[in-house]
Each structure stands twice: as C-alpha cells, then as structure tokens.
Amino acid sequence: PDVQKVMHVFCVFLVVGIGLSYGFVQIGNANIVDGTGQPISFKGITLGGWTVYDDSLFSSTSPWSVDPINQDTITTYLQDSNEKDIPNLFFGGIQENWIQEVDFNLIKTMGATFVRIPVKASDFTQPAGNTTIGFEILDNVVEWANANSIYVIISLAIASRCQNAEPYCSSSGNADLWMDSQAQLDTVQCWRGIAERYSQEEMILGYDLLERPLAPTDTHLQSMYERIIAAIRIGDPNHIIFLQGNNLGKDFAIFQSRWVLQVDNNTAYSLQIDTDSDCPSLVDYSTSVDDAVKPVELVRDDNLPVLTLYKGQCQDYLEALYEKFQGDSIFQPTGYWTYKTISYSTKPMAIFNMKDKSSWEDVRSRLDNSQFITTSEWQNFRTALRQDNFESGDVGSVIQDYFGGKSITYTWGYWWLIGLVIGLGLLLMVGVIVAGVLYYRKKKKYNYWS
C-alpha cells in the first residue's frame, strides 16, 4: 500500500511537470514569444455575430425592416412590434447557441491557435445574475480556451457611444465617443474591469483596445490609448496590448513618432485589411494586397509584430494575402473574419455557412409580422444556430490549408524537456525508495530468523 501511494504521488508530479504553465506570452524581438522566449506563430479566427451583431452576417440586403442594422435598432424594432421580452429571447438564443465549447474544439482541430472575441462596453454594465452579460460570456470563453488550449484576444468592438460611425456600432451615424468625456471614462473603466478580472489568465493572448477607431485627430486617439493602457496596467502587467491605427484601423501615421515604445513595453500593432469590394473582377491581386499592407512600413523599424485582421471575398485574394503573410514575419498574428454566417450572400465569406435556414427564417418572419412564436419554434431556432447546422463555405478549404500548412509552428519551447527531467528525477527517486523498502524488509526478515 505504501508503494502504491508513492507511485500515485509520482504520477501526479509527472503530469504536473509535463503540463507546467508556459507563462504569459510576451512581445520579444518583433515576435510573440512564450515564457521561455521561443517565438509562437499565431493564426486565428474572429468570432463575429456572437457578442456583437453585424449586418454583414446577412448581406447588404437587410432581413429586417430597420436601418442601420445593429443590436440597438433591432431591439427597438422588436420591442415596438412584439412583446417586451422578445429581444431577450432572440439575442439570448444567439448568445447561448452561436458559439459553444464544441466550436472552440473545432477551431483548434482546424489548426488555429487563437480566437478573437469582439465585445461591447455596455455588456459590462448590464447585470446577468451575480455578474454582467459581458463577464458571463468571457468567463465561458476563458473556460473553453483553457479546456482546448487555444488563446484568446479580447477586442472592444463597440466602445461607449461608439468609436466609429459604422452601422454595427452607431445608430446615430456619429462616432460620439471622442466628444463625450463620460463615454471616454466608461470605456477606460470597462477595460480596467476586464484586465483586473483576467490578469492571471495565461490563455488570454492580449487586448485589442479599439476596433476600427475613427477619431477626429490622431491626438484624440493617442490620448485615449494612453488612458486605457494606464488603466489596464494598474491590475494587469501581463498581457499584450494591441493598437489599431486611425481611419478604421488602416492609417498608421499615428504611430510614426514611436510614442508607443515609450508608453508600454508589451505592445503590438493591429492592422485592418478590408478586402477590395471589386475583388472578383481584380486581375492583379498582389498589387491590391501590397496597397492594403502599406501602413506597416511606417512602423517596421519599431520591431513590433502586427496583428493583421482580414476578410475574404474571393479565394484568389485570400491566397495572395497568405503569400504575403508567409513571406514577411512582421504579419504575426493573423486573424480571419469571420467564423460563421447565415450567408444571405457570399460577402464576406465565412468559413462556415448555415445549411438549413428554415427555422431561422420561420422565427424571423413571425417577428416581422408580430406573430406568436411557440416554445418548440424558439427551440428549433436555437438549435439551428449551433455548429452541426453549418457546413464549410467556399473559402473554408483555403483557410484550413493556411492554418494547418507548413507555416503553422505552435512552439512548446523547453517546457516539455523540463517536465521530462522532473518526471525522470521523480522516477529515480521512487526507484530508490522502493529498493530501500525492499532491502529493509529483507534484512529485517533475515535478522528475525537468525
């Protein structure tokens, strides 16, 4: 029995040794590195349409009688046309079913090494039981990420009163954040709360502070960034901070003075690439790609990686992008938008498209006409949103090939060697103990008979 206990303890320590924490990923010499300083190549997917409702989940042809299409306008529309709890049933169904742990497992199987989660500031003030909707979602995300060994980037897609005037963010058509001091404070506090809650989570890759910002001047944006960074670092010195340029994340002139290097030493850039709207008719895709990534040249000497965020509207454009990514190490990590879509059109091209739309269409049509929806119809609606009702789209094979191809290098560093050494050391120790116990028993038996 004593030997069995010793062996049990050995097995526990062996597993712990092999599964030692890799530590927080950091910025090092123009790379993202693990706790041992080994570079890690990150390729991932943005989980659009889950926490932030975007009209491009459908197409330019609206499935709703509202303009612009976003969660606020649809909520108002549904409240005016139906019972008060209808928006909660609709959006609650999306939040509970659009992304689940099985999706994290599938994304990991595809070869991706991170997911990017867009969030909105208002979700961190609206209560959901003993927490808020935003934290409830992110708590699940962190749990699923740990279970599937996949990293997470949290991106603020909708700041308080909106950092851009795009339809998904602003119902007024204005980027009101920049002229509202209270909205700016709320946004800073939102990030401080997120950072304090997840400061010790090693599967959080980092924070993308503002999605597609459209500030009046670069000075406005720099000031906002510096305030958010200071708030984050109060409680979280560990995670990487990603900064997008002005003019919807595509103008890097704001970074030319190299102020970022003076403000924080664990920071990277984030570049938005909007696929050319005429993608199918382009002839020279490489020239279009070169134009899209030109902002990077303004910060190349900073020796910092660039999180490259891109969409796909045709396979040729994607293949030209991938050739660029693989030929230039500064484009790490890269994140594709988006994971899945209802697919009313092919733009943008998601990795997975809904197969059977009948339950979705039935509920949507009834909501449009203020008709009663039964419990079973709501259940069919929720079931239709889950992964088993989706199939790989036209770009699915291209993206999966990129994720799983020769350039994927998820580095374990030296932790496996440390775990092996610890395991072998423990094995030797157990062997010595067992040999000692057997020798003692044999000697005792011999002395008894003599």
XYZ file of C-alpha atoms in Angstrom:
450
model
C 0.000 0.000 0.000
C 2.862 2.406 0.841
C 4.475 1.722 -2.514
C 1.126 2.336 -4.253
C 0.794 5.718 -2.527
C 4.315 6.667 -3.558
C 3.607 5.703 -7.166
C 0.363 7.702 -7.114
C 2.205 10.803 -5.929
C 4.832 10.211 -8.617
C 2.204 10.073 -11.361
C 0.660 13.321 -10.125
C 4.011 15.113 -10.138
C 4.861 13.674 -13.555
C 1.653 15.052 -15.060
C 2.209 18.412 -13.373
C 5.791 18.508 -14.573
C 4.883 17.798 -18.179
C 1.917 20.199 -18.060
C 3.780 23.086 -16.495
C 2.416 26.510 -17.324
C 4.118 28.103 -20.307
C 3.762 31.521 -18.730
C 2.292 34.617 -20.319
C 3.070 35.236 -23.967
C 5.005 38.456 -24.477
C 6.465 40.689 -27.181
C 10.114 39.899 -27.883
C 12.318 40.930 -30.813
C 9.479 41.555 -33.280
C 7.811 38.277 -32.287
C 5.227 36.976 -29.883
C 7.141 34.612 -27.588
C 6.272 32.130 -24.850
C 7.638 32.087 -21.314
C 10.981 30.684 -22.481
C 11.446 33.283 -25.220
C 10.539 30.906 -28.047
C 8.573 32.516 -30.939
C 4.993 31.369 -31.460
C 3.186 31.672 -34.779
C -0.441 32.680 -34.232
C -3.202 32.207 -36.783
C -6.778 32.624 -35.661
C -10.403 33.474 -36.267
C -12.676 36.306 -35.167
C -15.983 35.052 -33.777
C -18.235 37.613 -35.442
C -22.001 37.834 -34.941
C -21.958 36.357 -31.452
C -21.355 39.137 -28.967
C -21.614 41.972 -31.483
C -24.415 41.835 -34.030
C -23.271 42.836 -37.514
C -25.411 43.298 -40.626
C -22.765 41.602 -42.773
C -23.792 38.316 -41.158
C -26.540 38.534 -43.743
C -25.693 40.778 -46.676
C -26.309 44.265 -47.954
C -29.915 43.142 -48.375
C -31.432 43.511 -44.926
C -33.523 40.705 -43.448
C -35.020 43.340 -41.115
C -37.016 46.469 -41.796
C -34.508 48.701 -39.972
C -31.606 50.940 -40.942
C -28.853 50.811 -39.839
C -28.776 47.181 -38.748
C -27.332 46.674 -35.276
C -28.455 45.299 -31.958
C -29.911 48.597 -30.738
C -32.072 49.230 -33.809
C -33.268 45.619 -33.983
C -34.079 45.643 -30.256
C -36.180 48.785 -30.699
C -37.875 47.308 -33.757
C -38.743 44.060 -31.977
C -39.988 45.866 -28.875
C -42.263 48.079 -30.943
C -43.647 45.164 -32.933
C -43.768 42.378 -30.341
C -43.844 41.616 -26.632
C -41.181 43.247 -24.459
C -39.240 40.027 -23.764
C -38.891 39.119 -27.452
C -35.470 40.851 -27.907
C -34.099 38.855 -24.964
C -35.352 35.601 -26.454
C -33.880 36.461 -29.837
C -30.467 37.764 -28.788
C -30.282 35.359 -25.861
C -30.730 32.496 -28.311
C -27.818 33.809 -30.368
C -25.508 34.296 -27.382
C -26.224 30.835 -25.968
C -26.004 28.887 -29.221
C -23.990 30.722 -31.889
C -20.713 29.825 -30.186
C -20.270 26.913 -27.755
C -17.344 24.867 -26.489
C -17.670 22.488 -29.455
C -16.748 25.438 -31.696
C -13.514 26.011 -29.779
C -12.678 22.347 -30.226
C -13.392 22.534 -33.954
C -11.325 25.711 -34.378
C -8.432 24.065 -32.567
C -8.749 20.990 -34.805
C -8.550 23.261 -37.864
C -5.072 24.333 -36.745
C -5.951 27.804 -35.438
C -4.109 28.897 -32.301
C -6.343 31.757 -31.142
C -9.867 33.147 -31.311
C -10.671 36.827 -31.278
C -13.746 37.900 -29.307
C -15.385 41.256 -30.162
C -17.188 42.755 -27.151
C -19.193 45.894 -26.435
C -18.745 48.130 -23.420
C -22.439 48.167 -22.499
C -22.373 44.418 -21.848
C -20.105 45.043 -18.858
C -22.673 47.231 -17.121
C -25.839 45.195 -17.784
C -26.465 42.663 -14.972
C -26.817 38.930 -15.609
C -27.377 37.295 -12.226
C -24.395 37.985 -9.981
C -22.238 39.267 -12.829
C -22.732 41.090 -16.149
C -23.530 39.751 -19.602
C -20.033 40.605 -20.813
C -18.228 38.828 -17.994
C -20.593 35.868 -18.204
C -19.621 35.414 -21.854
C -15.890 35.956 -21.285
C -15.859 33.576 -18.306
C -17.168 30.865 -20.631
C -14.646 31.837 -23.291
C -11.736 31.523 -20.850
C -13.008 28.159 -19.599
C -13.343 26.800 -23.150
C -9.970 28.249 -24.150
C -8.238 26.513 -21.259
C -10.010 23.231 -21.987
C -8.926 23.329 -25.648
C -5.501 25.011 -25.276
C -6.385 27.881 -27.576
C -5.535 31.538 -26.934
C -7.975 34.462 -26.800
C -7.746 38.084 -27.948
C -10.432 40.344 -26.482
C -11.345 43.237 -28.786
C -13.547 46.204 -27.853
C -15.735 46.397 -30.947
C -18.196 48.910 -29.513
C -16.911 51.458 -27.018
C -19.283 53.612 -25.005
C -21.102 55.847 -27.541
C -19.042 54.325 -30.362
C -15.512 54.912 -31.605
C -16.608 54.908 -35.254
C -19.706 55.703 -37.292
C -20.139 52.273 -38.884
C -23.640 50.730 -38.754
C -22.716 47.839 -36.436
C -21.563 50.365 -33.820
C -23.520 53.588 -34.160
C -27.235 54.095 -34.634
C -26.796 57.854 -34.935
C -24.160 57.697 -37.656
C -21.678 59.521 -35.416
C -18.576 58.480 -33.500
C -19.672 60.218 -30.292
C -17.020 58.700 -28.007
C -14.482 61.371 -28.928
C -16.561 64.322 -27.762
C -18.103 62.744 -24.660
C -15.884 62.744 -21.568
C -18.210 60.417 -19.643
C -18.210 57.889 -22.514
C -14.423 58.013 -22.548
C -14.304 57.354 -18.797
C -16.780 54.475 -19.157
C -14.601 52.943 -21.875
C -11.473 53.240 -19.736
C -13.272 51.685 -16.768
C -14.578 48.870 -18.956
C -11.022 47.908 -19.889
C -9.814 48.237 -16.320
C -12.523 45.815 -15.179
C -11.689 43.294 -17.895
C -7.970 43.480 -17.151
C -8.400 43.042 -13.402
C -10.694 40.039 -13.825
C -8.454 38.164 -16.266
C -4.990 39.374 -15.254
C -3.855 35.864 -14.272
C -5.328 34.002 -17.253
C -2.424 32.760 -19.356
C -4.633 31.705 -22.282
C -5.567 35.359 -22.832
C -3.186 36.441 -25.587
C -3.987 40.116 -25.249
C -6.357 43.060 -25.585
C -7.189 44.889 -28.849
C -8.214 48.237 -27.361
C -10.462 49.824 -30.008
C -11.905 48.151 -33.094
C -11.725 50.292 -36.238
C -11.352 53.679 -34.480
C -12.335 56.833 -36.349
C -11.063 59.691 -34.199
C -11.207 63.377 -35.271
C -7.421 63.586 -34.955
C -4.542 61.270 -34.126
C -4.094 63.242 -30.897
C -7.568 62.213 -29.743
C -6.791 58.559 -30.426
C -3.343 58.614 -28.815
C -4.744 60.245 -25.678
C -7.464 57.603 -25.448
C -4.987 54.791 -25.912
C -2.670 56.141 -23.222
C -5.543 56.395 -20.735
C -6.701 52.837 -21.420
C -3.168 51.414 -21.216
C -2.584 53.132 -17.873
C -5.864 51.716 -16.520
C -5.079 48.202 -17.714
C -1.572 48.202 -16.245
C -2.919 49.072 -12.770
C -4.117 45.500 -12.375
C -2.625 43.619 -15.301
C 1.072 43.870 -16.184
C 0.986 40.591 -18.079
C -0.990 40.716 -21.300
C -0.104 42.101 -24.720
C -1.890 45.287 -25.791
C -2.806 45.688 -29.485
C -3.318 49.145 -31.009
C -5.142 49.871 -34.270
C -4.440 52.917 -36.399
C -6.865 55.734 -37.082
C -9.328 55.835 -40.001
C -10.882 52.453 -39.249
C -7.634 50.780 -38.251
C -5.850 51.341 -41.557
C -3.816 54.532 -41.019
C -0.586 54.057 -39.055
C 0.561 57.696 -39.221
C -0.416 57.983 -35.564
C 2.475 55.663 -34.660
C 5.242 57.418 -36.631
C 6.534 59.342 -33.625
C 7.161 55.998 -31.902
C 5.336 57.083 -28.742
C 4.119 53.520 -28.266
C 7.633 52.354 -27.390
C 7.777 54.931 -24.592
C 4.368 54.139 -23.119
C 4.474 50.346 -22.781
C 6.971 47.565 -23.479
C 4.453 44.801 -24.177
C 2.526 46.304 -27.072
C 1.905 45.380 -30.713
C 0.043 46.960 -33.628
C -3.201 45.815 -35.226
C -3.995 46.398 -38.916
C -7.410 46.187 -40.567
C -7.435 44.909 -44.150
C -10.757 45.437 -45.917
C -10.965 43.238 -48.977
C -11.468 45.220 -52.167
C -15.175 45.431 -52.967
C -14.348 44.606 -56.584
C -12.428 41.515 -55.560
C -13.985 39.131 -58.103
C -13.049 41.427 -61.019
C -9.469 42.171 -59.950
C -6.656 40.950 -62.158
C -3.562 41.768 -60.095
C -4.343 40.589 -56.570
C -0.772 41.004 -55.344
C -0.844 44.754 -56.090
C -4.099 45.121 -54.175
C -2.596 43.244 -51.222
C 0.569 45.366 -51.311
C -1.550 48.515 -51.118
C -3.529 47.116 -48.184
C -0.443 46.382 -46.070
C 1.496 49.590 -46.861
C 0.775 51.119 -43.402
C 3.086 48.515 -41.885
C 6.115 50.215 -43.467
C 5.592 53.201 -41.141
C 6.243 51.027 -38.063
C 8.588 48.340 -39.365
C 11.580 49.865 -37.541
C 9.722 49.675 -34.221
C 10.477 45.950 -34.230
C 6.953 45.047 -33.095
C 4.616 42.433 -34.594
C 1.405 43.437 -36.363
C -1.884 41.647 -35.717
C -3.310 41.524 -39.232
C -7.113 41.354 -39.421
C -8.573 40.430 -42.778
C -11.735 39.339 -44.552
C -12.270 37.118 -47.538
C -14.461 37.902 -50.537
C -12.752 35.614 -53.014
C -10.226 32.811 -52.858
C -7.628 34.452 -55.132
C -7.407 37.473 -52.875
C -7.010 35.256 -49.811
C -4.242 33.263 -51.467
C -2.400 36.494 -52.343
C -2.735 37.616 -48.730
C -1.379 34.317 -47.426
C 1.608 34.538 -49.744
C 2.326 37.986 -48.271
C 1.877 36.770 -44.680
C 4.190 33.815 -45.145
C 6.881 35.919 -46.767
C 7.080 38.571 -44.035
C 7.351 37.656 -40.351
C 6.008 41.028 -39.175
C 2.490 39.829 -40.025
C 2.046 37.815 -36.840
C -0.506 37.027 -35.670
C -3.174 36.964 -38.387
C -6.908 36.794 -37.741
C -9.649 35.892 -40.242
C -13.136 37.422 -40.095
C -15.473 35.621 -39.753
C -16.108 32.125 -38.417
C -19.732 31.525 -39.450
C -22.627 33.320 -41.086
C -26.274 32.902 -42.020
C -24.974 33.549 -45.550
C -27.562 35.548 -47.415
C -24.772 36.368 -49.812
C -21.136 35.435 -50.323
C -19.736 38.708 -48.931
C -17.962 38.455 -46.620
C -17.091 34.804 -46.994
C -17.289 32.943 -43.694
C -15.570 29.649 -43.014
C -18.944 28.037 -42.257
C -22.407 28.805 -43.649
C -25.784 27.759 -42.270
C -27.179 24.669 -44.014
C -30.867 24.631 -43.080
C -32.253 28.159 -42.690
C -35.922 27.177 -42.349
C -36.157 27.522 -38.541
C -34.268 30.812 -38.606
C -36.462 32.132 -41.422
C -39.640 30.993 -39.682
C -38.860 32.882 -36.469
C -37.604 35.954 -38.335
C -40.730 36.080 -40.490
C -43.026 35.735 -37.473
C -41.151 38.515 -35.679
C -41.509 40.751 -38.724
C -45.257 40.156 -38.689
C -45.710 40.300 -34.881
C -46.928 36.705 -34.796
C -46.830 34.421 -31.766
C -43.839 32.043 -31.585
C -44.263 28.748 -29.760
C -41.763 27.220 -27.351
C -40.866 24.497 -29.852
C -40.288 27.085 -32.594
C -37.910 29.008 -30.320
C -36.106 25.754 -29.569
C -35.770 24.972 -33.287
C -34.422 28.495 -33.799
C -31.752 27.975 -31.118
C -30.810 24.557 -32.478
C -30.395 25.983 -35.991
C -27.687 28.336 -34.696
C -25.424 25.531 -33.475
C -22.375 24.246 -35.298
C -23.904 20.975 -36.533
C -26.223 23.043 -38.781
C -23.272 24.650 -40.570
C -21.086 23.493 -43.438
C -17.760 24.647 -44.804
C -18.085 27.531 -47.272
C -16.130 28.338 -50.430
C -13.112 29.671 -48.555
C -13.133 27.003 -45.862
C -10.566 24.744 -47.515
C -8.250 27.691 -48.336
C -8.273 28.900 -44.737
C -7.889 25.455 -43.219
C -4.950 24.780 -45.515
C -3.337 28.020 -44.320
C -3.963 27.171 -40.675
C -2.721 23.619 -40.967
C 0.029 24.157 -43.548
C 3.778 24.207 -43.216
C 3.875 27.664 -41.657
C 1.963 26.619 -38.514
C 4.523 26.449 -35.739
C 2.936 26.198 -32.336
C 6.078 26.088 -30.231
C 6.160 24.290 -26.907
C 9.550 25.775 -26.067
C 11.548 23.867 -23.447
C 8.700 23.094 -21.062
C 8.364 19.543 -22.325
C 12.072 18.981 -21.561
C 11.682 20.410 -18.061
C 8.685 18.156 -17.472
C 10.629 15.147 -18.733
C 13.596 15.888 -16.446
C 11.286 16.301 -13.450
C 9.473 13.081 -14.335
C 12.704 11.108 -14.698
C 14.027 12.567 -11.448
C 10.879 11.526 -9.624
C 11.052 8.095 -11.217
C 14.632 7.678 -9.973
C 13.576 8.844 -6.512
C 10.717 6.338 -6.404
C 13.068 3.591 -7.553
C 15.497 4.366 -4.729
C 12.655 4.434 -2.160
C 11.189 1.148 -3.381
C 14.620 -0.500 -3.397
C 15.245 0.775 0.125
C 11.920 -0.532 1.396
C 12.524 -3.971 -0.131
C 16.073 -4.112 1.249
C 14.863 -3.126 4.718
C 12.146 -5.785 4.707
C 14.550 -8.468 3.500
C 17.141 -7.528 6.134
C 14.512 -7.497 8.869
C 13.301 -10.946 7.827
C 16.869 -12.291 7.811
C 17.611 -10.880 11.282
C 14.382 -12.439 12.628
C 15.335 -15.963 11.597
C 18.949 -15.604 12.701
